mmCIF file of C-alpha atoms in Angstrom:
data_model
loop_
_atom_site.group_PDB
_atom_site.id
_atom_site.type_symbol
_atom_site.label_atom_id
_atom_site.label_comp_id
_atom_site.label_asym_id
_atom_site.label_seq_id
_atom_site.Cartn_x
_atom_site.Cartn_y
_atom_site.Cartn_z
ATOM 1 C CA MET B 1 5.358 35.873 10.661
ATOM 2 C CA THR B 2 7.643 33.654 12.753
ATOM 3 C CA GLY B 3 8.108 29.963 12.205
ATOM 4 C CA SER B 4 6.099 29.074 15.318
ATOM 5 C CA GLU B 5 3.078 30.921 13.920
ATOM 6 C CA GLU B 6 3.030 29.044 10.631
ATOM 7 C CA THR B 7 0.322 26.474 10.008
ATOM 8 C CA PRO B 8 1.764 23.012 10.757
ATOM 9 C CA SER B 9 2.019 20.637 7.828
ATOM 10 C CA PHE B 10 3.450 17.197 7.070
ATOM 11 C CA ARG B 11 5.567 16.554 3.968
ATOM 12 C CA LEU B 12 5.717 12.926 2.928
ATOM 13 C CA ALA B 13 8.012 11.795 0.129
ATOM 14 C CA TYR B 14 7.675 8.432 -1.615
ATOM 15 C CA VAL B 15 9.610 6.539 -4.242
ATOM 16 C CA PRO B 16 8.056 5.365 -7.539
ATOM 17 C CA GLY B 17 6.096 2.166 -7.055
ATOM 18 C CA VAL B 18 4.793 3.055 -3.588
ATOM 19 C CA THR B 19 1.093 3.979 -3.386
ATOM 20 C CA PRO B 20 0.536 6.167 -0.284
ATOM 21 C CA ALA B 21 -3.174 6.829 -0.968
ATOM 22 C CA LYS B 22 -4.471 4.625 1.872
ATOM 23 C CA TRP B 23 -2.280 6.224 4.531
ATOM 24 C CA ALA B 24 -2.947 9.710 3.165
ATOM 25 C CA ARG B 25 -6.709 9.142 3.424
ATOM 26 C CA ILE B 26 -6.443 8.065 7.078
ATOM 27 C CA TRP B 27 -4.253 11.091 7.830
ATOM 28 C CA ASN B 28 -6.811 13.481 6.312
ATOM 29 C CA GLU B 29 -9.599 11.853 8.321
ATOM 30 C CA ARG B 30 -7.775 12.019 11.648
ATOM 31 C CA LEU B 31 -5.817 15.269 11.244
ATOM 32 C CA PRO B 32 -7.843 17.469 8.886
ATOM 33 C CA ASP B 33 -6.231 20.639 10.263
ATOM 34 C CA ILE B 34 -2.705 19.553 9.305
ATOM 35 C CA PRO B 35 -2.199 19.485 5.521
ATOM 36 C CA LEU B 36 -0.396 16.463 4.082
ATOM 37 C CA THR B 37 1.872 17.158 1.105
ATOM 38 C CA LEU B 38 2.917 14.180 -1.041
ATOM 39 C CA LEU B 39 6.200 14.324 -2.930
ATOM 40 C CA GLN B 40 7.171 11.620 -5.432
ATOM 41 C CA VAL B 41 10.967 11.497 -5.816
ATOM 42 C CA PRO B 42 13.437 9.090 -7.448
ATOM 43 C CA ALA B 43 14.726 6.442 -5.055
ATOM 44 C CA ALA B 44 18.250 7.857 -5.203
ATOM 45 C CA GLU B 45 17.107 11.302 -4.048
ATOM 46 C CA THR B 46 15.200 10.431 -0.846
ATOM 47 C CA ASP B 47 18.345 10.464 1.296
ATOM 48 C CA GLY B 48 19.297 14.014 0.299
ATOM 49 C CA LEU B 49 15.710 15.241 0.542
ATOM 50 C CA LEU B 50 15.361 14.100 4.154
ATOM 51 C CA ARG B 51 18.810 15.366 5.166
ATOM 52 C CA ALA B 52 18.019 18.796 3.734
ATOM 53 C CA GLY B 53 14.769 18.977 5.698
ATOM 54 C CA ASP B 54 12.659 19.184 2.530
ATOM 55 C CA ALA B 55 10.499 16.287 3.716
ATOM 56 C CA ASP B 56 9.498 15.143 7.191
ATOM 57 C CA ALA B 57 9.442 11.418 6.334
ATOM 58 C CA ALA B 58 9.580 9.221 3.281
ATOM 59 C CA PHE B 59 8.658 5.811 1.953
ATOM 60 C CA VAL B 60 12.072 4.589 0.786
ATOM 61 C CA ARG B 61 13.740 1.499 -0.570
ATOM 62 C CA LEU B 62 16.100 -0.163 1.881
ATOM 63 C CA PRO B 63 18.884 0.012 2.865
ATOM 64 C CA VAL B 64 19.208 3.432 4.519
ATOM 65 C CA ASP B 65 21.944 4.971 6.649
ATOM 66 C CA ARG B 66 20.934 3.746 10.115
ATOM 67 C CA THR B 67 23.419 6.069 11.797
ATOM 68 C CA TYR B 68 21.268 9.008 10.700
ATOM 69 C CA PHE B 69 17.817 7.645 9.840
ATOM 70 C CA SER B 70 15.207 5.677 11.705
ATOM 71 C CA ALA B 71 13.291 3.203 9.555
ATOM 72 C CA ILE B 72 10.293 0.915 9.931
ATOM 73 C CA PRO B 73 10.366 -1.928 7.350
ATOM 74 C CA LEU B 74 6.934 -2.431 5.834
ATOM 75 C CA TYR B 75 7.057 -5.073 3.117
ATOM 76 C CA THR B 76 9.298 -6.802 0.559
ATOM 77 C CA GLU B 77 8.303 -6.764 -3.104
ATOM 78 C CA THR B 78 8.228 -9.600 -5.606
ATOM 79 C CA THR B 79 10.879 -9.300 -8.306
ATOM 80 C CA VAL B 80 9.827 -9.733 -11.927
ATOM 81 C CA VAL B 81 11.300 -9.758 -15.443
ATOM 82 C CA VAL B 82 9.612 -7.402 -17.908
ATOM 83 C CA VAL B 83 9.367 -8.949 -21.391
ATOM 84 C CA PRO B 84 7.509 -8.381 -24.672
ATOM 85 C CA LYS B 85 4.203 -10.241 -24.854
ATOM 86 C CA ASP B 86 5.482 -12.543 -27.597
ATOM 87 C CA HIS B 87 8.625 -13.525 -25.705
ATOM 88 C CA LEU B 88 9.394 -17.159 -24.978
ATOM 89 C CA PHE B 89 9.270 -16.538 -21.203
ATOM 90 C CA THR B 90 5.529 -15.901 -21.361
ATOM 91 C CA ALA B 91 4.999 -19.646 -21.713
ATOM 92 C CA ALA B 92 6.084 -20.084 -18.067
ATOM 93 C CA GLU B 93 4.825 -18.580 -14.814
ATOM 94 C CA GLU B 94 8.285 -18.144 -13.288
ATOM 95 C CA VAL B 95 11.845 -17.412 -14.441
ATOM 96 C CA THR B 96 15.223 -18.009 -12.803
ATOM 97 C CA LEU B 97 18.521 -16.174 -13.072
ATOM 98 C CA ALA B 98 19.864 -19.089 -15.078
ATOM 99 C CA ASP B 99 17.147 -18.491 -17.668
ATOM 100 C CA LEU B 100 18.495 -14.950 -18.179
ATOM 101 C CA ALA B 101 22.053 -16.070 -18.953
ATOM 102 C CA GLU B 102 21.751 -15.572 -22.699
ATOM 103 C CA GLU B 103 19.329 -12.625 -22.642
ATOM 104 C CA VAL B 104 20.269 -8.958 -23.052
ATOM 105 C CA LEU B 105 19.415 -7.340 -19.746
ATOM 106 C CA PHE B 106 19.113 -3.602 -19.210
ATOM 107 C CA HIS B 107 20.673 -2.109 -16.087
ATOM 108 C CA PRO B 108 19.389 1.499 -15.779
ATOM 109 C CA LEU B 109 21.299 4.102 -13.832
ATOM 110 C CA ASP B 110 18.456 4.343 -11.298
ATOM 111 C CA ASP B 111 18.276 0.574 -10.815
ATOM 112 C CA VAL B 112 16.929 -0.158 -7.321
ATOM 113 C CA PHE B 113 18.865 -3.439 -7.051
ATOM 114 C CA ASP B 114 22.424 -3.535 -5.777
ATOM 115 C CA TRP B 115 23.697 -6.192 -8.153
ATOM 116 C CA ASP B 116 27.089 -7.752 -7.494
ATOM 117 C CA ALA B 117 27.025 -8.887 -11.105
ATOM 118 C CA PRO B 118 23.889 -8.363 -13.213
ATOM 119 C CA PRO B 119 22.873 -11.530 -15.030
ATOM 120 C CA GLY B 120 22.579 -11.914 -18.777
ATOM 121 C CA GLU B 121 24.371 -10.209 -21.628
ATOM 122 C CA PRO B 122 25.207 -6.505 -21.068
ATOM 123 C CA ALA B 123 23.120 -4.070 -23.112
ATOM 124 C CA PHE B 124 24.674 -1.623 -25.588
ATOM 125 C CA GLU B 125 24.016 1.187 -23.091
ATOM 126 C CA ARG B 126 22.738 1.889 -19.602
ATOM 127 C CA PRO B 127 19.418 3.733 -19.833
ATOM 128 C CA ALA B 128 19.161 6.796 -17.597
ATOM 129 C CA THR B 129 15.920 5.698 -15.939
ATOM 130 C CA THR B 130 13.801 2.614 -15.428
ATOM 131 C CA GLU B 131 11.112 4.222 -17.569
ATOM 132 C CA ASP B 132 13.593 4.591 -20.431
ATOM 133 C CA ALA B 133 14.549 0.930 -20.050
ATOM 134 C CA ILE B 134 10.895 -0.041 -20.318
ATOM 135 C CA GLU B 135 10.739 1.712 -23.684
ATOM 136 C CA LEU B 136 13.728 -0.304 -24.894
ATOM 137 C CA VAL B 137 12.106 -3.553 -23.770
ATOM 138 C CA ALA B 138 9.054 -2.575 -25.810
ATOM 139 C CA ALA B 139 11.390 -2.113 -28.797
ATOM 140 C CA ASN B 140 12.331 -5.785 -28.329
ATOM 141 C CA VAL B 141 16.040 -5.192 -27.778
ATOM 142 C CA GLY B 142 16.380 -6.516 -24.227
ATOM 143 C CA LEU B 143 14.714 -7.390 -20.898
ATOM 144 C CA LEU B 144 14.492 -5.645 -17.539
ATOM 145 C CA VAL B 145 14.418 -6.894 -13.923
ATOM 146 C CA VAL B 146 12.414 -4.658 -11.537
ATOM 147 C CA PRO B 147 10.213 -4.831 -8.426
ATOM 148 C CA GLN B 148 6.653 -5.768 -9.364
ATOM 149 C CA SER B 149 5.338 -2.344 -8.391
ATOM 150 C CA LEU B 150 7.512 -0.673 -11.020
ATOM 151 C CA ALA B 151 6.376 -3.145 -13.679
ATOM 152 C CA ARG B 152 2.813 -2.123 -12.845
ATOM 153 C CA LEU B 153 3.645 1.572 -12.694
ATOM 154 C CA TYR B 154 5.151 1.557 -16.208
ATOM 155 C CA HIS B 155 2.689 -0.946 -17.644
ATOM 156 C CA ARG B 156 2.267 -1.105 -21.418
ATOM 157 C CA LYS B 157 -0.171 -3.162 -23.455
ATOM 158 C CA ASP B 158 2.661 -4.704 -25.462
ATOM 159 C CA LEU B 159 4.606 -5.822 -22.388
ATOM 160 C CA THR B 160 4.088 -8.298 -19.575
ATOM 161 C CA TYR B 161 6.206 -9.757 -16.763
ATOM 162 C CA ARG B 162 7.061 -12.995 -15.039
ATOM 163 C CA THR B 163 8.220 -13.653 -11.453
ATOM 164 C CA LEU B 164 11.971 -14.025 -10.967
ATOM 165 C CA THR B 165 12.223 -16.631 -8.239
ATOM 166 C CA ASP B 166 15.873 -16.296 -7.188
ATOM 167 C CA GLY B 167 16.656 -12.651 -7.949
ATOM 168 C CA PRO B 168 17.362 -9.787 -5.518
ATOM 169 C CA ARG B 169 14.441 -8.169 -3.765
ATOM 170 C CA SER B 170 13.567 -4.637 -2.780
ATOM 171 C CA SER B 171 12.011 -3.744 0.588
ATOM 172 C CA ILE B 172 9.962 -0.643 1.371
ATOM 173 C CA ALA B 173 10.265 1.211 4.686
ATOM 174 C CA LEU B 174 9.055 4.397 6.330
ATOM 175 C CA SER B 175 12.146 6.488 7.152
ATOM 176 C CA TRP B 176 12.873 9.837 8.789
ATOM 177 C CA PRO B 177 15.875 11.600 10.422
ATOM 178 C CA GLU B 178 16.357 10.118 13.876
ATOM 179 C CA ASP B 179 16.855 13.519 15.511
ATOM 180 C CA ALA B 180 13.712 14.953 13.894
ATOM 181 C CA THR B 181 10.941 12.763 15.285
ATOM 182 C CA THR B 182 8.191 15.394 15.487
ATOM 183 C CA ASP B 183 4.609 14.970 16.709
ATOM 184 C CA GLN B 184 3.505 14.733 13.076
ATOM 185 C CA VAL B 185 6.015 11.945 12.429
ATOM 186 C CA GLU B 186 4.734 10.083 15.498
ATOM 187 C CA ASP B 187 1.174 10.484 14.239
ATOM 188 C CA PHE B 188 2.078 9.070 10.849
ATOM 189 C CA ILE B 189 3.986 6.170 12.407
ATOM 190 C CA GLY B 190 0.804 5.303 14.281
ATOM 191 C CA ILE B 191 -1.195 5.321 11.041
ATOM 192 C CA VAL B 192 1.319 3.126 9.221
ATOM 193 C CA ARG B 193 1.405 0.657 12.126
ATOM 194 C CA GLY B 194 -2.381 0.428 12.118
ATOM 195 C CA ARG B 195 -3.031 2.004 15.504
ATOM 196 C CA THR B 196 -6.512 3.235 16.229
ATOM 197 C CA VAL B 197 -7.313 6.914 16.610
ATOM 198 C CA ASN B 198 -7.191 6.570 20.450
ATOM 199 C CA SER B 199 -3.793 4.874 20.512
ATOM 200 C CA THR B 200 -1.878 6.928 17.948
ATOM 201 C CA ARG B 201 0.340 8.545 20.588
ATOM 202 C CA GLY B 202 1.199 5.388 22.551
ATOM 203 C CA ARG B 203 0.314 3.270 25.550
ATOM 204 C CA ALA B 204 -0.725 6.109 27.865
ATOM 205 C CA THR B 205 -3.673 6.936 25.655
ATOM 206 C CA GLU B 206 -4.576 3.294 25.226
ATOM 207 C CA SER B 207 -4.941 2.781 29.005
ATOM 208 C CA GLU B 208 -7.522 5.535 29.536
ATOM 209 C CA PRO B 209 -10.566 3.684 28.190
ATOM 210 C CA LYS B 210 -9.620 0.626 30.294
ATOM 211 C CA GLN B 211 -9.666 2.731 33.485
ATOM 212 C CA GLU B 212 -13.149 4.012 32.699
ATOM 213 C CA ARG B 213 -14.476 0.491 32.225
ATOM 214 C CA LYS B 214 -13.269 -0.485 35.722
ATOM 215 C CA ARG B 215 -15.439 2.070 37.557
ATOM 216 C CA PRO B 216 -17.453 0.173 40.250
ATOM 217 C CA GLU B 217 -20.355 2.645 40.698
ATOM 218 C CA PRO B 218 -23.125 0.293 39.453
ATOM 219 C CA SER B 219 -22.127 -2.530 41.849
ATOM 220 C CA ARG B 220 -22.085 -0.153 44.878
ATOM 221 C CA GLN B 221 -25.639 0.994 44.139
ATOM 222 C CA LYS B 222 -26.912 -2.560 44.080
ATOM 223 C CA SER B 223 -25.195 -3.493 47.348
ATOM 224 C CA GLY B 224 -26.611 -0.370 49.044
ATOM 225 C CA LYS B 225 -30.185 -1.386 48.281
ATOM 226 C CA SER B 226 -29.736 -4.868 49.729
ATOM 227 C CA SER B 227 -27.933 -3.786 52.946
ATOM 228 C CA GLY B 228 -30.439 -1.094 53.891
ATOM 229 C CA GLY B 229 -33.491 -2.992 52.745
ATOM 230 C CA ALA B 230 -36.769 -4.075 54.296
ATOM 231 C CA LYS B 231 -37.413 -6.342 57.285
ATOM 232 C CA SER B 232 -37.487 -9.325 55.015
ATOM 233 C CA GLY B 233 -33.763 -8.799 54.477
ATOM 234 C CA GLY B 234 -33.185 -9.098 58.236
ATOM 235 C CA ALA B 235 -35.387 -12.164 58.359
ATOM 236 C CA ARG B 236 -33.372 -13.823 55.655
ATOM 237 C CA SER B 237 -30.188 -13.105 57.621
ATOM 238 C CA SER B 238 -31.476 -14.573 60.916
ATOM 239 C CA GLY B 239 -33.027 -17.523 59.166
ATOM 240 C CA GLY B 240 -29.930 -18.460 57.217
ATOM 241 C CA ALA B 241 -27.580 -21.401 57.626
ATOM 242 C CA LYS B 242 -27.330 -23.256 60.929
ATOM 243 C CA SER B 243 -23.883 -21.858 61.626
ATOM 244 C CA SER B 244 -25.214 -18.300 61.555
ATOM 245 C CA GLY B 245 -28.143 -19.259 63.752
ATOM 246 C CA ARG B 246 -25.902 -20.661 66.448
ATOM 247 C CA GLY B 247 -23.929 -17.405 66.379
ATOM 248 C CA ALA B 248 -27.113 -15.432 67.039
ATOM 249 C CA ARG B 249 -28.181 -17.612 69.971
ATOM 250 C CA GLY B 250 -24.694 -17.370 71.453
ATOM 251 C CA ARG B 251 -24.850 -13.567 71.527
ATOM 252 C CA THR B 252 -28.318 -13.416 73.189
ATOM 253 C CA GLY B 253 -27.366 -16.135 75.676
ATOM 254 C CA THR B 254 -24.703 -13.958 77.250
ATOM 255 C CA SER B 255 -27.324 -11.382 78.241
ATOM 256 C CA GLY B 256 -29.658 -13.837 79.974
ATOM 257 C CA LYS B 257 -33.060 -15.244 78.913
ATOM 258 C CA GLY B 258 -35.254 -12.375 80.015
ATOM 259 C CA SER B 259 -33.119 -9.383 79.432
ATOM 260 C CA GLY B 260 -33.316 -9.386 75.668
ATOM 261 C CA LYS B 261 -37.122 -9.138 75.208
ATOM 262 C CA PRO B 262 -37.919 -6.107 77.528
ATOM 263 C CA ARG B 263 -35.202 -4.069 75.813
ATOM 264 C CA ARG B 264 -36.607 -4.712 72.349
ATOM 265 C CA ARG B 265 -40.182 -3.809 73.550
ATOM 266 C CA SER B 266 -39.116 -0.533 75.053
#
């Protein structure tokens, strides 16, 4: 079987913290004949996955290489500090970087923030993953700064979080290789941007319903009935405004007084 004979599909990767369920549901409703495959991958691996052609598009954390990828920014997440439930920070609703100055702060190897200089005291080690760092926070040996979605993803009953008002932020975008914008990618872009089913492919499709609404058939039918109507229609015309009456007398006057009546009787 050649590649052109294979059933088309769409492979969508997404980083931890992103919930693609809503967009996947719309895809399955609109394009039931094209399977959608979801692939959760670490944030650091999305670049290589797209370059290798192992995914058609991905929800990624910005920045991306704009010389190779197209990207549509979607939203920016709130940044939070994950702490044990009995920590002093739980007495406040918000925390600042200055508040972290004397705290041990974990900086995992897969940290999504590009810190110039992480705040707080350095931890005894750098955990391999954010999930590992969460376990260490639960052991009450340090704190962790993450996007709110990751705090929810790795939620534990013995942990909570508070908003970090002046920390770095992570933005989510839909990204794909610029030279690989397939029909399926265009369809998914339309879904993400909230286009209706009739406008998924662009303006040309959007204009078609407007052309149909402009058809003038009903108005022509009404005008036809009035123009070819009964004698009363003619009477209304001859008995109209004074200006139209003078026009009628002017036309008959050029034929003479008696010439008009015999012709109408014959």
